[in-house]
């Protein structure tokens, strides 16, 4: 109704608009012009005509897009927050949004050094301020020198600032024990999501039987399914093995591929390691198997490694796909096409709002690379503050620099707290009868399996809800805790899960877990 | 969850056998053949063209590197006049904006006496709108709520009281992101029911690139060069009727002030466009990122929203309109922050829900850009401490731009064989250049557009990088280039002098005429 506010005819229009809103009509107040449209119609005494953009005329691929992490449950959570503000009584005083890996929103503090460098870059007058350490200033100066006009406000080249790409390449080389990395293979991006969608966009082609199929893990991070729906590609699901700590099983990959070959052309394989939402960390052996499989089946590999610093479990270690690929010998390292993704949003930085990220492409056809560069140029460049942030992430204080001790302490504290919360979450959830939780080896989430009684499933179906959505909605209404139903990530038929982040501060996390425990017990009693 | 097309639907046996043969062939000979090649690449990606950062800019980069490595050229530096990149051209950021962004980034600075209170107050307010009071948290996908409210208030003020609902405001990653998102919603149908998108020619090539990428139908309407690049309503009718034969025109895009053409639309012209959109049931996308960049004394910016309102409720309650704005242009020129917003009017509520869903997949626009946008819509007020300095910086940037707009037009028009319309607004001149038939032939022999040949030669000989008119679209057999007016006055003088000298020698070379004969 906002559009007619202030014209002085509001009241008389309310009923008409309300009646028509859902059906793609819009209100027309007696057009005084000649040539009234044939598609004009009358209802309740008001005239309507078709809108241009309605559910019927909208891009059908957009309709198919689903993104549960910010889906209906989160919208309801926002509504409840507003209701609380308006003073409406609830059985809780605040909504806790454990639906998304949003570190700072959960109270995690930014790394001081990073923010100092960014403030210096944003407002270079501060370079004269003696309160800022020299190592922060030298980094800021270096970044600004690489920016057009020495300003964060200039566009960068579309691939990202060259000096920052060089720093990233050096960082990757160091991480991977010396395996070379070419800065020309680095593309900065607007968060990792942007780069993932861009790579998928390149890969999708063909019609019917030859339409590109993309293999994604189930459960998956729903960016993948959303992007595939948007691009009209074929989603090929391979199931992770819940009974085996959500590990990836090569025979399942093979099975999924064979089935898919009957109706599409499988061309890409996406891996999330450490896993989101499932929290597993892949073994080196498993990565080798995946690479062999991709090589044999000629699949383009996409390795989502945004949680590479988030490994908590003893005995687990992060192995980059790039490193493993190159250690498998020329037969693989010269052949397998790989794009790997990283971001400033996760790990110990948690700087989601800056939308910084990069991808490294390996063995990409040179002509296709030109096309990639062209495609990213249409969006001009990734946000420059995010690029600057990424530069400090890959080029942090060194032992001989003044900010080193503080930096190490902040980083260690953040990661240690996360490790503690990972094991605490697993322990408490596993105490609840009817909840079974795999170890959170890495990443920032737990994805426990929940047992739902048949009566609850029936009631959910009657309400037209997926059973775990029904569960999560009830949890939200009764406790204020916002989680995402497993169905938003995909799961085996007849199993139910939810994803919750382990990010809330320890004390709050304890309360959240206790409330879930209590809710689940009560839920079981109610429906048994 | 989406599954593939059913086997029944596409599973004729011959396809399956053909497929099997093809893969067997691959195994035999070409084990090394890549998965992603020019043959298997998404064909829509291949079709995308974006001249502003196209081959000429890549060439400019090469020359820059060559110079850095000690190579010699008839010039000492490359001047990139190809893009509206204000800070890269030496424009200084607005102090107040950067102070607020720095405070938001590193809140310890709130205690620093060297920052003014009005900047601190704004930073505190922005941080209060951020999760955990940090620019590092995700915002809601449509943007930070208090910033959306500030934008709505700003629009109401700009439009002299025309109501603006903050829930119709969506922050974006630069205006480009918003434009792409709205087009994505609009593109549907097959063959003759495929969405047609009307765009001006010359246009900003984001539009043609997005249309190619989405496989929509580009419907060209030509701006009237002889009439200061004005939009001619008869031409709109012509283009629409012609397009209706093979697609379904559903959208009209307007860039006002114009890019690359620099014209500012009159109120009457906007009314005509809106009436046309109303009559033909078109969705209107109005790109208003240069709304503060109006220089000609007889021109004024009119927002589509305000004009629509003034046309009366039958229009204001029915025409679907999205307008776009950005932090990258105006007097701030903060391109790198990728800030922007769009205001969506009369959108079907269900479609709006789809829009929010689509935006949510990308999580949120960059927070630093949102903060910068907030400062632009909520600048220092007369009673505030920083007002004087802010106002002085703003007027000096806009004053210099106006001067440069005039200078560019004057100097270019003094060159025989170059004709330049007044730069009424935005940041570019798009002069028409006469290219002798011999040069046209030579370009054709090289497989290149004549104005590309011209611009490449200009780059090689003078180090000046401008974009050929063919990258924006132009009437057949006319040639242009786009150059930005952003370089400093001294540099712009030098640049224009070099363009003049180059053009004259180019004409001499290809027409075999002496100077006084031209």
PDB file of N, CA, C and O in Angstrom, chain B residues 91 94 290-296 329-333 390-405 426-427 485-486:
ATOM      1  N   UNK B  91      40.881  12.753  -8.175  1.00  0.00           N
ATOM      2  CA  UNK B  91      39.855  13.398  -7.341  1.00  0.00           C
ATOM      3  C   UNK B  91      40.027  12.937  -5.896  1.00  0.00           C
ATOM      4  O   UNK B  91      40.236  11.747  -5.639  1.00  0.00           O
ATOM      5  N   UNK B  94      35.837  12.700  -0.242  1.00  0.00           N
ATOM      6  CA  UNK B  94      35.216  13.634   0.691  1.00  0.00           C
ATOM      7  C   UNK B  94      35.668  13.237   2.103  1.00  0.00           C
ATOM      8  O   UNK B  94      35.436  12.097   2.547  1.00  0.00           O
ATOM      9  N   UNK B 290      24.076   9.204 -12.095  1.00  0.00           N
ATOM     10  CA  UNK B 290      24.727  10.515 -12.283  1.00  0.00           C
ATOM     11  C   UNK B 290      23.825  11.663 -11.854  1.00  0.00           C
ATOM     12  O   UNK B 290      23.962  12.777 -12.339  1.00  0.00           O
ATOM     13  N   UNK B 291      22.881  11.403 -10.952  1.00  0.00           N
ATOM     14  CA  UNK B 291      21.888  12.426 -10.614  1.00  0.00           C
ATOM     15  C   UNK B 291      22.502  13.707 -10.054  1.00  0.00           C
ATOM     16  O   UNK B 291      21.918  14.776 -10.194  1.00  0.00           O
ATOM     17  N   UNK B 292      23.651  13.631  -9.423  1.00  0.00           N
ATOM     18  CA  UNK B 292      24.288  14.851  -8.916  1.00  0.00           C
ATOM     19  C   UNK B 292      25.213  15.491  -9.941  1.00  0.00           C
ATOM     20  O   UNK B 292      25.786  16.548  -9.693  1.00  0.00           O
ATOM     21  N   UNK B 293      25.415  14.829 -11.078  1.00  0.00           N
ATOM     22  CA  UNK B 293      26.354  15.329 -12.079  1.00  0.00           C
ATOM     23  C   UNK B 293      25.623  16.042 -13.214  1.00  0.00           C
ATOM     24  O   UNK B 293      25.500  15.517 -14.318  1.00  0.00           O
ATOM     25  N   UNK B 294      25.091  17.221 -12.917  1.00  0.00           N
ATOM     26  CA  UNK B 294      24.426  18.029 -13.935  1.00  0.00           C
ATOM     27  C   UNK B 294      25.149  19.376 -13.985  1.00  0.00           C
ATOM     28  O   UNK B 294      25.309  20.028 -12.954  1.00  0.00           O
ATOM     29  N   UNK B 295      25.643  19.734 -15.175  1.00  0.00           N
ATOM     30  CA  UNK B 295      26.508  20.916 -15.290  1.00  0.00           C
ATOM     31  C   UNK B 295      25.890  22.046 -16.100  1.00  0.00           C
ATOM     32  O   UNK B 295      26.119  23.206 -15.811  1.00  0.00           O
ATOM     33  N   UNK B 296      25.132  21.698 -17.129  1.00  0.00           N
ATOM     34  CA  UNK B 296      24.616  22.742 -18.006  1.00  0.00           C
ATOM     35  C   UNK B 296      23.627  23.606 -17.241  1.00  0.00           C
ATOM     36  O   UNK B 296      22.747  23.083 -16.558  1.00  0.00           O
ATOM     37  N   UNK B 329      29.677   7.542  -8.333  1.00  0.00           N
ATOM     38  CA  UNK B 329      29.684   8.723  -9.179  1.00  0.00           C
ATOM     39  C   UNK B 329      29.401   9.962  -8.329  1.00  0.00           C
ATOM     40  O   UNK B 329      29.898  10.066  -7.238  1.00  0.00           O
ATOM     41  N   UNK B 330      28.583  10.887  -8.826  1.00  0.00           N
ATOM     42  CA  UNK B 330      28.272  12.088  -8.061  1.00  0.00           C
ATOM     43  C   UNK B 330      29.531  12.867  -7.725  1.00  0.00           C
ATOM     44  O   UNK B 330      30.426  12.999  -8.557  1.00  0.00           O
ATOM     45  N   UNK B 331      29.625  13.365  -6.494  1.00  0.00           N
ATOM     46  CA  UNK B 331      30.804  14.131  -6.083  1.00  0.00           C
ATOM     47  C   UNK B 331      31.718  13.280  -5.206  1.00  0.00           C
ATOM     48  O   UNK B 331      32.786  13.703  -4.818  1.00  0.00           O
ATOM     49  N   UNK B 332      31.253  12.064  -4.853  1.00  0.00           N
ATOM     50  CA  UNK B 332      32.069  11.225  -3.968  1.00  0.00           C
ATOM     51  C   UNK B 332      33.011  10.324  -4.765  1.00  0.00           C
ATOM     52  O   UNK B 332      34.135  10.092  -4.337  1.00  0.00           O
ATOM     53  N   UNK B 333      32.550   9.772  -5.882  1.00  0.00           N
ATOM     54  CA  UNK B 333      33.410   8.953  -6.739  1.00  0.00           C
ATOM     55  C   UNK B 333      33.981   7.731  -6.052  1.00  0.00           C
ATOM     56  O   UNK B 333      35.071   7.275  -6.393  1.00  0.00           O
ATOM     57  N   UNK B 390      32.558  20.096   4.376  1.00  0.00           N
ATOM     58  CA  UNK B 390      31.894  19.157   3.479  1.00  0.00           C
ATOM     59  C   UNK B 390      31.349  19.889   2.261  1.00  0.00           C
ATOM     60  O   UNK B 390      31.570  19.492   1.112  1.00  0.00           O
ATOM     61  N   UNK B 391      30.656  20.968   2.532  1.00  0.00           N
ATOM     62  CA  UNK B 391      30.015  21.714   1.464  1.00  0.00           C
ATOM     63  C   UNK B 391      31.057  22.265   0.489  1.00  0.00           C
ATOM     64  O   UNK B 391      30.875  22.243  -0.728  1.00  0.00           O
ATOM     65  N   UNK B 392      32.171  22.727   1.072  1.00  0.00           N
ATOM     66  CA  UNK B 392      33.222  23.313   0.244  1.00  0.00           C
ATOM     67  C   UNK B 392      33.855  22.229  -0.651  1.00  0.00           C
ATOM     68  O   UNK B 392      34.084  22.444  -1.838  1.00  0.00           O
ATOM     69  N   UNK B 393      34.088  21.046  -0.079  1.00  0.00           N
ATOM     70  CA  UNK B 393      34.678  19.945  -0.867  1.00  0.00           C
ATOM     71  C   UNK B 393      33.729  19.519  -1.989  1.00  0.00           C
ATOM     72  O   UNK B 393      34.138  19.309  -3.125  1.00  0.00           O
ATOM     73  N   UNK B 394      32.466  19.400  -1.617  1.00  0.00           N
ATOM     74  CA  UNK B 394      31.470  18.975  -2.594  1.00  0.00           C
ATOM     75  C   UNK B 394      31.383  19.966  -3.751  1.00  0.00           C
ATOM     76  O   UNK B 394      31.438  19.582  -4.930  1.00  0.00           O
ATOM     77  N   UNK B 395      31.286  21.274  -3.419  1.00  0.00           N
ATOM     78  CA  UNK B 395      31.129  22.231  -4.519  1.00  0.00           C
ATOM     79  C   UNK B 395      32.395  22.342  -5.338  1.00  0.00           C
ATOM     80  O   UNK B 395      32.328  22.618  -6.533  1.00  0.00           O
ATOM     81  N   UNK B 396      33.546  22.116  -4.709  1.00  0.00           N
ATOM     82  CA  UNK B 396      34.748  22.248  -5.512  1.00  0.00           C
ATOM     83  C   UNK B 396      34.864  21.091  -6.507  1.00  0.00           C
ATOM     84  O   UNK B 396      35.253  21.284  -7.655  1.00  0.00           O
ATOM     85  N   UNK B 397      34.461  19.877  -6.091  1.00  0.00           N
ATOM     86  CA  UNK B 397      34.473  18.753  -7.036  1.00  0.00           C
ATOM     87  C   UNK B 397      33.486  19.007  -8.172  1.00  0.00           C
ATOM     88  O   UNK B 397      33.829  18.899  -9.355  1.00  0.00           O
ATOM     89  N   UNK B 398      32.261  19.383  -7.806  1.00  0.00           N
ATOM     90  CA  UNK B 398      31.243  19.562  -8.848  1.00  0.00           C
ATOM     91  C   UNK B 398      31.552  20.765  -9.738  1.00  0.00           C
ATOM     92  O   UNK B 398      31.310  20.736 -10.951  1.00  0.00           O
ATOM     93  N   UNK B 399      32.127  21.814  -9.138  1.00  0.00           N
ATOM     94  CA  UNK B 399      32.510  22.993  -9.912  1.00  0.00           C
ATOM     95  C   UNK B 399      33.580  22.642 -10.944  1.00  0.00           C
ATOM     96  O   UNK B 399      33.494  23.036 -12.113  1.00  0.00           O
ATOM     97  N   UNK B 400      34.576  21.878 -10.503  1.00  0.00           N
ATOM     98  CA  UNK B 400      35.652  21.486 -11.424  1.00  0.00           C
ATOM     99  C   UNK B 400      35.097  20.621 -12.550  1.00  0.00           C
ATOM    100  O   UNK B 400      35.491  20.770 -13.714  1.00  0.00           O
ATOM    101  N   UNK B 401      34.185  19.722 -12.207  1.00  0.00           N
ATOM    102  CA  UNK B 401      33.602  18.860 -13.238  1.00  0.00           C
ATOM    103  C   UNK B 401      32.856  19.688 -14.284  1.00  0.00           C
ATOM    104  O   UNK B 401      32.969  19.436 -15.490  1.00  0.00           O
ATOM    105  N   UNK B 402      32.117  20.693 -13.822  1.00  0.00           N
ATOM    106  CA  UNK B 402      31.368  21.539 -14.752  1.00  0.00           C
ATOM    107  C   UNK B 402      32.332  22.267 -15.703  1.00  0.00           C
ATOM    108  O   UNK B 402      32.105  22.349 -16.913  1.00  0.00           O
ATOM    109  N   UNK B 403      33.416  22.740 -15.116  1.00  0.00           N
ATOM    110  CA  UNK B 403      34.418  23.442 -15.914  1.00  0.00           C
ATOM    111  C   UNK B 403      35.024  22.497 -16.958  1.00  0.00           C
ATOM    112  O   UNK B 403      35.200  22.854 -18.123  1.00  0.00           O
ATOM    113  N   UNK B 404      35.313  21.279 -16.535  1.00  0.00           N
ATOM    114  CA  UNK B 404      35.939  20.301 -17.431  1.00  0.00           C
ATOM    115  C   UNK B 404      34.969  19.853 -18.529  1.00  0.00           C
ATOM    116  O   UNK B 404      35.375  19.600 -19.663  1.00  0.00           O
ATOM    117  N   UNK B 405      33.703  19.799 -18.180  1.00  0.00           N
ATOM    118  CA  UNK B 405      32.692  19.422 -19.173  1.00  0.00           C
ATOM    119  C   UNK B 405      32.699  20.448 -20.310  1.00  0.00           C
ATOM    120  O   UNK B 405      32.693  20.109 -21.493  1.00  0.00           O
ATOM    121  N   UNK B 426      26.640  13.880 -16.271  1.00  0.00           N
ATOM    122  CA  UNK B 426      27.450  12.665 -16.095  1.00  0.00           C
ATOM    123  C   UNK B 426      28.943  12.968 -16.187  1.00  0.00           C
ATOM    124  O   UNK B 426      29.373  14.049 -15.769  1.00  0.00           O
ATOM    125  N   UNK B 427      29.758  12.090 -16.732  1.00  0.00           N
ATOM    126  CA  UNK B 427      31.212  12.270 -16.646  1.00  0.00           C
ATOM    127  C   UNK B 427      31.929  11.991 -17.947  1.00  0.00           C
ATOM    128  O   UNK B 427      33.119  11.678 -17.940  1.00  0.00           O
ATOM    129  N   UNK B 485      35.701  12.949 -18.531  1.00  0.00           N
ATOM    130  CA  UNK B 485      36.177  14.323 -18.331  1.00  0.00           C
ATOM    131  C   UNK B 485      36.879  14.450 -16.979  1.00  0.00           C
ATOM    132  O   UNK B 485      37.162  15.551 -16.513  1.00  0.00           O
ATOM    133  N   UNK B 486      37.187  13.318 -16.331  1.00  0.00           N
ATOM    134  CA  UNK B 486      37.668  13.348 -14.951  1.00  0.00           C
ATOM    135  C   UNK B 486      39.100  13.815 -14.718  1.00  0.00           C
ATOM    136  O   UNK B 486      39.400  14.288 -13.619  1.00  0.00           O
TER     137      UNK B 486
END
